[in-house]
Amino acid sequence: MKLQDKICIVTGAASGIGKEIALTYAREGGKVAIADINKAAAQATADDITKAGGTAMAVAMDVTNEEQVNAAIAEVVAAWGGVDVLVSNAGIQIVHPIEEFPFADWKKMLSIHLDGAFLTTKACLPHMQASGRGGSIIYMGSVHSKEASVLKSAYVTAKHGLIGLCKTVAKEGGKHAIRANVICPGFVRTPLVEKQIPEQAQALGISEDDVVKKVMLKETVDGEFTTVQDVAEVALLFAGFGSNALTGQSLVVSHGWFMQ
Ligand code: NAD
């Protein structure tokens, strides 16, 4: 058990990548808080974990709302006594050409991805410092933390920003053994991506099949989507890593789409 009794908070864990990370952490002995804006879906994930013999709780959290973030982290600390692992994963996608990108959508994207990462980090750090055990903070970046694609200006900007936050947390956290990392997945077939396929087909004037083959998976070595399990394995590696050796690093998980 790589995370025995570690107290883990995963945002956006009611669906997709975050849910798989939560299931993986629980299988490895972690106590997992499922933090999501969709409380009912978060509770369903927590119930799945509990039925399988793991330990989980659901907390309602809009990651853009400081009061909700602080209240949810306080709820987890009250229940279990601290925080050892934070996975800041909640995210959405909105695509437009820059000249048509509504400012409100731009601000929403930056708020969920960057304010969410900042607020959850800020709320968890004091508990990781106070415990004397250190901790692991993992940001869900993307290949778009390193690379750009058309129509995704806000997403690419936000995901690049997470690399800067991660490096700063790594520097400030080093003396407390608090590590920070970014995971950078390629396309993973979750609801977030399913929604983009028809949208991109319309915006680019191509078929949905071509969006998958010629846009999303074109640069991979095997024409395969990255899987939620691929990403969860990396999240387990970072959460369970026993030293500062990897802190500040980001790792691309993309079936060869983007190689550093
Ligand atoms: P998803 O839509 O399956 O899950 C996202 C979850 O975030 C949902 O449960 C949703 O309710 C929650 N959420 C949305 N807004 C929130 C908010 N304001 N506060 C709290 N929770 C909120 O998406 P996914 O594909 O699993 O994406 C998870 C993360 O992975 C995102 O940060 C995304 O950018 C990133 N990512 C996804 C892919 C991909 O191809 N799917 C690739 C690279 C990175």
CSV table of C-alpha atoms and ligand atoms in Angstrom, one decimal:
chain,number,residue,atom,x,y,z
A,1,MET,CA,0.0,0.0,0.0
A,2,LYS,CA,1.7,3.1,-1.3
A,3,LEU,CA,-0.6,5.7,0.4
A,4,GLN,CA,-1.6,3.9,3.7
A,5,ASP,CA,-3.6,6.3,5.8
A,6,LYS,CA,-2.5,9.3,3.8
A,7,ILE,CA,-5.2,12.0,3.7
A,8,CYS,CA,-5.8,12.9,0.1
A,9,ILE,CA,-8.0,15.6,-1.5
A,10,VAL,CA,-8.8,15.4,-5.2
A,11,THR,CA,-10.7,18.2,-6.8
A,12,GLY,CA,-13.0,17.5,-9.8
A,13,ALA,CA,-13.0,13.9,-8.6
A,14,ALA,CA,-16.6,13.1,-9.4
A,15,SER,CA,-15.8,12.4,-13.0
A,16,GLY,CA,-13.1,11.4,-15.5
A,17,ILE,CA,-9.4,11.7,-14.5
A,18,GLY,CA,-10.0,12.9,-11.0
A,19,LYS,CA,-12.3,10.0,-10.3
A,20,GLU,CA,-9.8,7.4,-11.4
A,21,ILE,CA,-7.1,9.1,-9.3
A,22,ALA,CA,-9.4,8.9,-6.3
A,23,LEU,CA,-10.2,5.2,-6.9
A,24,THR,CA,-6.4,4.5,-7.3
A,25,TYR,CA,-5.5,6.4,-4.1
A,26,ALA,CA,-8.2,4.5,-2.1
A,27,ARG,CA,-7.0,1.1,-3.4
A,28,GLU,CA,-3.5,2.1,-2.2
A,29,GLY,CA,-4.8,2.8,1.3
A,30,GLY,CA,-5.4,6.5,1.1
A,31,LYS,CA,-8.3,8.3,2.8
A,32,VAL,CA,-9.8,10.2,-0.1
A,33,ALA,CA,-11.9,13.3,-0.1
A,34,ILE,CA,-13.9,13.7,-3.3
A,35,ALA,CA,-14.2,17.5,-3.8
A,36,ASP,CA,-16.4,18.6,-6.6
A,37,ILE,CA,-18.9,21.3,-7.6
A,38,ASN,CA,-21.3,18.4,-8.3
A,39,LYS,CA,-21.9,17.1,-4.7
A,40,ALA,CA,-24.3,14.3,-5.8
A,41,ALA,CA,-21.8,12.9,-8.2
A,42,ALA,CA,-19.0,13.3,-5.6
A,43,GLN,CA,-21.1,11.4,-3.1
A,44,ALA,CA,-21.7,8.6,-5.7
A,45,THR,CA,-17.9,8.2,-6.2
A,46,ALA,CA,-17.3,8.3,-2.4
A,47,ASP,CA,-20.0,5.6,-2.0
A,48,ASP,CA,-18.3,3.4,-4.7
A,49,ILE,CA,-15.0,3.6,-2.8
A,50,THR,CA,-16.6,2.8,0.5
A,51,LYS,CA,-18.5,-0.2,-0.9
A,52,ALA,CA,-15.2,-1.5,-2.2
A,53,GLY,CA,-13.7,-1.4,1.3
A,54,GLY,CA,-11.9,2.0,1.0
A,55,THR,CA,-12.2,5.2,3.0
A,56,ALA,CA,-13.8,8.2,1.3
A,57,MET,CA,-15.9,11.3,1.9
A,58,ALA,CA,-17.6,13.8,-0.5
A,59,VAL,CA,-17.2,17.5,0.0
A,60,ALA,CA,-19.0,20.2,-2.0
A,61,MET,CA,-16.5,22.7,-3.5
A,62,ASP,CA,-16.5,25.2,-6.2
A,63,VAL,CA,-12.8,25.7,-6.6
A,64,THR,CA,-13.2,29.3,-7.7
A,65,ASN,CA,-15.0,30.2,-4.4
A,66,GLU,CA,-12.5,30.9,-1.6
A,67,GLU,CA,-15.1,30.4,1.2
A,68,GLN,CA,-16.2,27.1,-0.2
A,69,VAL,CA,-12.6,25.9,-0.7
A,70,ASN,CA,-11.7,26.8,2.8
A,71,ALA,CA,-14.8,25.3,4.3
A,72,ALA,CA,-14.3,22.0,2.4
A,73,ILE,CA,-10.6,21.7,3.4
A,74,ALA,CA,-11.6,22.5,7.0
A,75,GLU,CA,-14.3,19.7,6.8
A,76,VAL,CA,-11.7,17.2,5.7
A,77,VAL,CA,-9.2,18.2,8.4
A,78,ALA,CA,-11.9,18.1,11.0
A,79,ALA,CA,-12.8,14.5,9.9
A,80,TRP,CA,-9.4,13.0,9.4
A,81,GLY,CA,-6.9,15.4,11.1
A,82,GLY,CA,-4.8,16.9,8.2
A,83,VAL,CA,-3.9,16.8,4.5
A,84,ASP,CA,-1.1,14.9,3.0
A,85,VAL,CA,-1.9,15.0,-0.7
A,86,LEU,CA,-3.7,17.6,-2.8
A,87,VAL,CA,-4.6,16.9,-6.4
A,88,SER,CA,-5.8,20.1,-8.0
A,89,ASN,CA,-7.7,18.6,-11.0
A,90,ALA,CA,-11.0,20.3,-11.5
A,91,GLY,CA,-11.2,21.8,-15.0
A,92,ILE,CA,-13.4,22.6,-17.9
A,93,GLN,CA,-12.8,23.5,-21.6
A,94,ILE,CA,-14.1,26.4,-23.6
A,95,VAL,CA,-13.0,26.8,-27.3
A,96,HIS,CA,-13.2,29.8,-29.5
A,97,PRO,CA,-10.9,31.7,-31.9
A,98,ILE,CA,-9.2,34.5,-29.9
A,99,GLU,CA,-11.0,37.3,-31.8
A,100,GLU,CA,-14.3,35.7,-30.8
A,101,PHE,CA,-13.4,34.5,-27.3
A,102,PRO,CA,-16.0,36.1,-24.9
A,103,PHE,CA,-14.1,37.9,-22.1
A,104,ALA,CA,-16.4,36.2,-19.6
A,105,ASP,CA,-15.4,32.8,-20.8
A,106,TRP,CA,-11.7,33.7,-20.7
A,107,LYS,CA,-12.1,34.8,-17.1
A,108,LYS,CA,-14.1,31.7,-16.2
A,109,MET,CA,-11.4,29.4,-17.6
A,110,LEU,CA,-8.6,31.2,-15.8
A,111,SER,CA,-10.6,31.2,-12.6
A,112,ILE,CA,-11.3,27.5,-12.5
A,113,HIS,CA,-7.8,26.4,-13.6
A,114,LEU,CA,-5.6,29.0,-11.9
A,115,ASP,CA,-7.7,30.5,-9.0
A,116,GLY,CA,-8.8,26.9,-8.2
A,117,ALA,CA,-5.2,25.7,-8.0
A,118,PHE,CA,-4.1,28.7,-6.0
A,119,LEU,CA,-7.0,28.6,-3.5
A,120,THR,CA,-6.8,24.9,-2.8
A,121,THR,CA,-3.0,25.1,-2.4
A,122,LYS,CA,-3.2,28.1,-0.1
A,123,ALA,CA,-5.8,26.2,2.1
A,124,CYS,CA,-3.8,23.0,2.3
A,125,LEU,CA,-0.3,24.3,2.8
A,126,PRO,CA,-0.7,25.3,6.5
A,127,HIS,CA,-1.9,21.8,7.3
A,128,MET,CA,1.0,20.1,5.5
A,129,GLN,CA,3.4,22.5,7.3
A,130,ALA,CA,1.9,21.9,10.7
A,131,SER,CA,1.9,18.1,10.5
A,132,GLY,CA,5.6,17.8,10.1
A,133,ARG,CA,5.0,15.1,7.5
A,134,GLY,CA,5.3,17.3,4.5
A,135,GLY,CA,3.0,16.6,1.6
A,136,SER,CA,2.5,16.3,-2.2
A,137,ILE,CA,0.6,18.8,-4.3
A,138,ILE,CA,-0.2,17.7,-7.8
A,139,TYR,CA,-1.6,20.0,-10.5
A,140,MET,CA,-3.5,18.6,-13.5
A,141,GLY,CA,-1.8,20.3,-16.4
A,142,SER,CA,-2.0,19.1,-20.0
A,143,VAL,CA,0.2,18.7,-23.1
A,144,HIS,CA,-1.3,22.3,-23.4
A,145,SER,CA,1.0,23.2,-20.4
A,146,LYS,CA,3.9,22.9,-23.0
A,147,GLU,CA,2.3,23.2,-26.4
A,148,ALA,CA,-0.5,25.2,-28.0
A,149,SER,CA,-3.5,24.3,-30.2
A,150,VAL,CA,-5.8,26.6,-32.2
A,151,LEU,CA,-9.1,27.7,-30.4
A,152,LYS,CA,-7.7,27.0,-26.9
A,153,SER,CA,-6.1,30.3,-25.9
A,154,ALA,CA,-7.5,30.4,-22.4
A,155,TYR,CA,-6.8,26.7,-21.7
A,156,VAL,CA,-3.3,26.9,-23.0
A,157,THR,CA,-2.6,30.1,-21.0
A,158,ALA,CA,-4.0,28.6,-17.8
A,159,LYS,CA,-2.3,25.2,-18.2
A,160,HIS,CA,1.1,27.0,-18.8
A,161,GLY,CA,0.4,29.0,-15.7
A,162,LEU,CA,0.2,25.9,-13.5
A,163,ILE,CA,3.9,25.2,-14.3
A,164,GLY,CA,4.8,28.5,-12.7
A,165,LEU,CA,2.7,27.9,-9.7
A,166,CYS,CA,4.1,24.4,-9.3
A,167,LYS,CA,7.7,25.6,-9.4
A,168,THR,CA,7.0,28.3,-6.8
A,169,VAL,CA,5.3,25.9,-4.5
A,170,ALA,CA,8.2,23.5,-4.9
A,171,LYS,CA,10.7,26.3,-3.9
A,172,GLU,CA,8.6,27.5,-0.9
A,173,GLY,CA,7.7,24.0,0.2
A,174,GLY,CA,11.1,22.4,0.0
A,175,LYS,CA,12.1,23.1,3.6
A,176,HIS,CA,8.8,21.5,4.8
A,177,ALA,CA,9.2,18.5,2.5
A,178,ILE,CA,6.1,19.7,0.6
A,179,ARG,CA,6.6,18.6,-3.1
A,180,ALA,CA,4.8,20.0,-6.1
A,181,ASN,CA,4.4,18.4,-9.6
A,182,VAL,CA,2.4,18.9,-12.8
A,183,ILE,CA,0.9,16.0,-14.8
A,184,CYS,CA,0.5,16.8,-18.5
A,185,PRO,CA,-1.9,14.4,-20.2
A,186,GLY,CA,-2.6,14.1,-23.9
A,187,PHE,CA,-6.2,13.6,-24.9
A,188,VAL,CA,-8.2,11.3,-22.5
A,189,ARG,CA,-11.7,10.2,-23.5
A,190,THR,CA,-13.6,11.8,-20.6
A,191,PRO,CA,-16.8,14.0,-20.7
A,192,LEU,CA,-14.5,17.0,-21.1
A,193,VAL,CA,-13.2,15.6,-24.4
A,194,GLU,CA,-16.4,14.1,-25.7
A,195,LYS,CA,-17.9,17.6,-25.6
A,196,GLN,CA,-15.0,19.0,-27.7
A,197,ILE,CA,-15.3,16.5,-30.6
A,198,PRO,CA,-18.5,18.0,-32.2
A,199,GLU,CA,-17.5,21.5,-31.2
A,200,GLN,CA,-14.1,21.2,-33.0
A,201,ALA,CA,-15.7,19.5,-36.0
A,202,GLN,CA,-18.0,22.5,-36.4
A,203,ALA,CA,-15.3,25.1,-35.7
A,204,LEU,CA,-12.7,23.5,-38.1
A,205,GLY,CA,-15.3,22.3,-40.7
A,206,ILE,CA,-14.2,18.6,-40.6
A,207,SER,CA,-15.9,15.4,-39.5
A,208,GLU,CA,-15.9,14.2,-35.9
A,209,ASP,CA,-13.9,11.2,-37.0
A,210,ASP,CA,-11.3,13.5,-38.4
A,211,VAL,CA,-11.2,15.5,-35.2
A,212,VAL,CA,-10.2,12.4,-33.4
A,213,LYS,CA,-7.8,11.0,-36.0
A,214,LYS,CA,-6.3,14.1,-37.5
A,215,VAL,CA,-6.4,16.6,-34.7
A,216,MET,CA,-6.5,14.8,-31.3
A,217,LEU,CA,-4.4,11.7,-31.9
A,218,LYS,CA,-2.4,12.7,-35.0
A,219,GLU,CA,0.9,13.2,-33.2
A,220,THR,CA,0.7,10.1,-30.9
A,221,VAL,CA,3.0,7.1,-31.7
A,222,ASP,CA,0.1,4.6,-31.6
A,223,GLY,CA,-3.1,6.5,-32.5
A,224,GLU,CA,-4.4,5.8,-29.0
A,225,PHE,CA,-6.1,8.1,-26.4
A,226,THR,CA,-4.2,8.4,-23.1
A,227,THR,CA,-6.3,6.6,-20.5
A,228,VAL,CA,-7.5,7.7,-17.1
A,229,GLN,CA,-5.4,4.8,-15.7
A,230,ASP,CA,-2.2,6.1,-17.4
A,231,VAL,CA,-2.7,9.4,-15.6
A,232,ALA,CA,-3.7,7.9,-12.3
A,233,GLU,CA,-0.5,5.8,-12.2
A,234,VAL,CA,1.6,9.0,-12.6
A,235,ALA,CA,-0.5,10.6,-9.9
A,236,LEU,CA,0.3,7.7,-7.6
A,237,LEU,CA,4.0,7.9,-8.4
A,238,PHE,CA,4.1,11.6,-7.4
A,239,ALA,CA,1.9,11.3,-4.3
A,240,GLY,CA,3.9,8.4,-2.9
A,241,PHE,CA,7.4,9.6,-3.9
A,242,GLY,CA,9.5,9.6,-0.7
A,243,SER,CA,11.9,12.6,-1.3
A,244,ASN,CA,12.2,16.1,-2.9
A,245,ALA,CA,14.1,14.6,-5.9
A,246,LEU,CA,11.2,15.1,-8.4
A,247,THR,CA,9.8,18.3,-6.9
A,248,GLY,CA,9.0,21.1,-9.3
A,249,GLN,CA,8.9,18.7,-12.3
A,250,SER,CA,6.1,18.2,-14.8
A,251,LEU,CA,5.6,14.9,-16.7
A,252,VAL,CA,3.9,14.5,-20.0
A,253,VAL,CA,1.7,11.5,-20.4
A,254,SER,CA,0.6,11.5,-24.0
A,255,HIS,CA,1.4,8.4,-26.0
A,256,GLY,CA,4.3,10.3,-27.6
A,257,TRP,CA,2.2,13.3,-28.8
A,258,PHE,CA,4.6,15.7,-27.1
A,259,MET,CA,8.2,14.7,-26.2
A,260,GLN,CA,10.4,17.0,-24.1
B,1,NAD,P1,-14.4,15.8,-16.5
B,1,NAD,O1,-15.3,16.8,-17.1
B,1,NAD,O2,-14.6,14.4,-16.7
B,1,NAD,O3,-14.2,16.1,-15.0
B,1,NAD,C1,-14.1,17.4,-14.5
B,1,NAD,C2,-14.7,17.5,-13.1
B,1,NAD,O4,-14.4,18.8,-12.6
B,1,NAD,C3,-16.2,17.3,-13.0
B,1,NAD,O5,-16.5,16.3,-12.0
B,1,NAD,C4,-16.7,18.6,-12.7
B,1,NAD,O6,-17.9,18.6,-12.0
B,1,NAD,C5,-15.6,19.2,-11.9
B,1,NAD,N1,-15.6,20.7,-11.9
B,1,NAD,C6,-15.8,21.5,-12.9
B,1,NAD,N2,-15.8,22.8,-12.5
B,1,NAD,C7,-15.5,22.8,-11.2
B,1,NAD,C8,-15.4,23.7,-10.2
B,1,NAD,N3,-15.5,25.1,-10.4
B,1,NAD,N4,-15.2,23.4,-8.9
B,1,NAD,C9,-15.1,22.0,-8.6
B,1,NAD,N5,-15.2,21.1,-9.5
B,1,NAD,C10,-15.4,21.4,-10.8
B,1,NAD,O7,-12.9,16.2,-17.1
B,1,NAD,P2,-11.5,15.5,-17.1
B,1,NAD,O8,-11.2,15.2,-18.5
B,1,NAD,O9,-11.5,14.4,-16.1
B,1,NAD,O10,-10.6,16.7,-16.7
B,1,NAD,C11,-9.9,16.7,-15.4
B,1,NAD,C12,-8.7,17.6,-15.5
B,1,NAD,O11,-7.8,17.0,-16.5
B,1,NAD,C13,-9.0,19.0,-16.0
B,1,NAD,O12,-8.1,20.0,-15.3
B,1,NAD,C14,-8.5,19.0,-17.5
B,1,NAD,O13,-8.1,20.2,-18.0
B,1,NAD,C15,-7.4,18.0,-17.4
B,1,NAD,N6,-7.0,17.4,-18.6
B,1,NAD,C16,-7.9,16.6,-19.3
B,1,NAD,C17,-7.5,16.0,-20.5
B,1,NAD,C18,-8.5,15.2,-21.3
B,1,NAD,O14,-8.2,14.9,-22.5
B,1,NAD,N7,-9.6,14.8,-20.8
B,1,NAD,C19,-6.3,16.2,-21.0
B,1,NAD,C20,-5.4,16.9,-20.3
B,1,NAD,C21,-5.8,17.5,-19.1
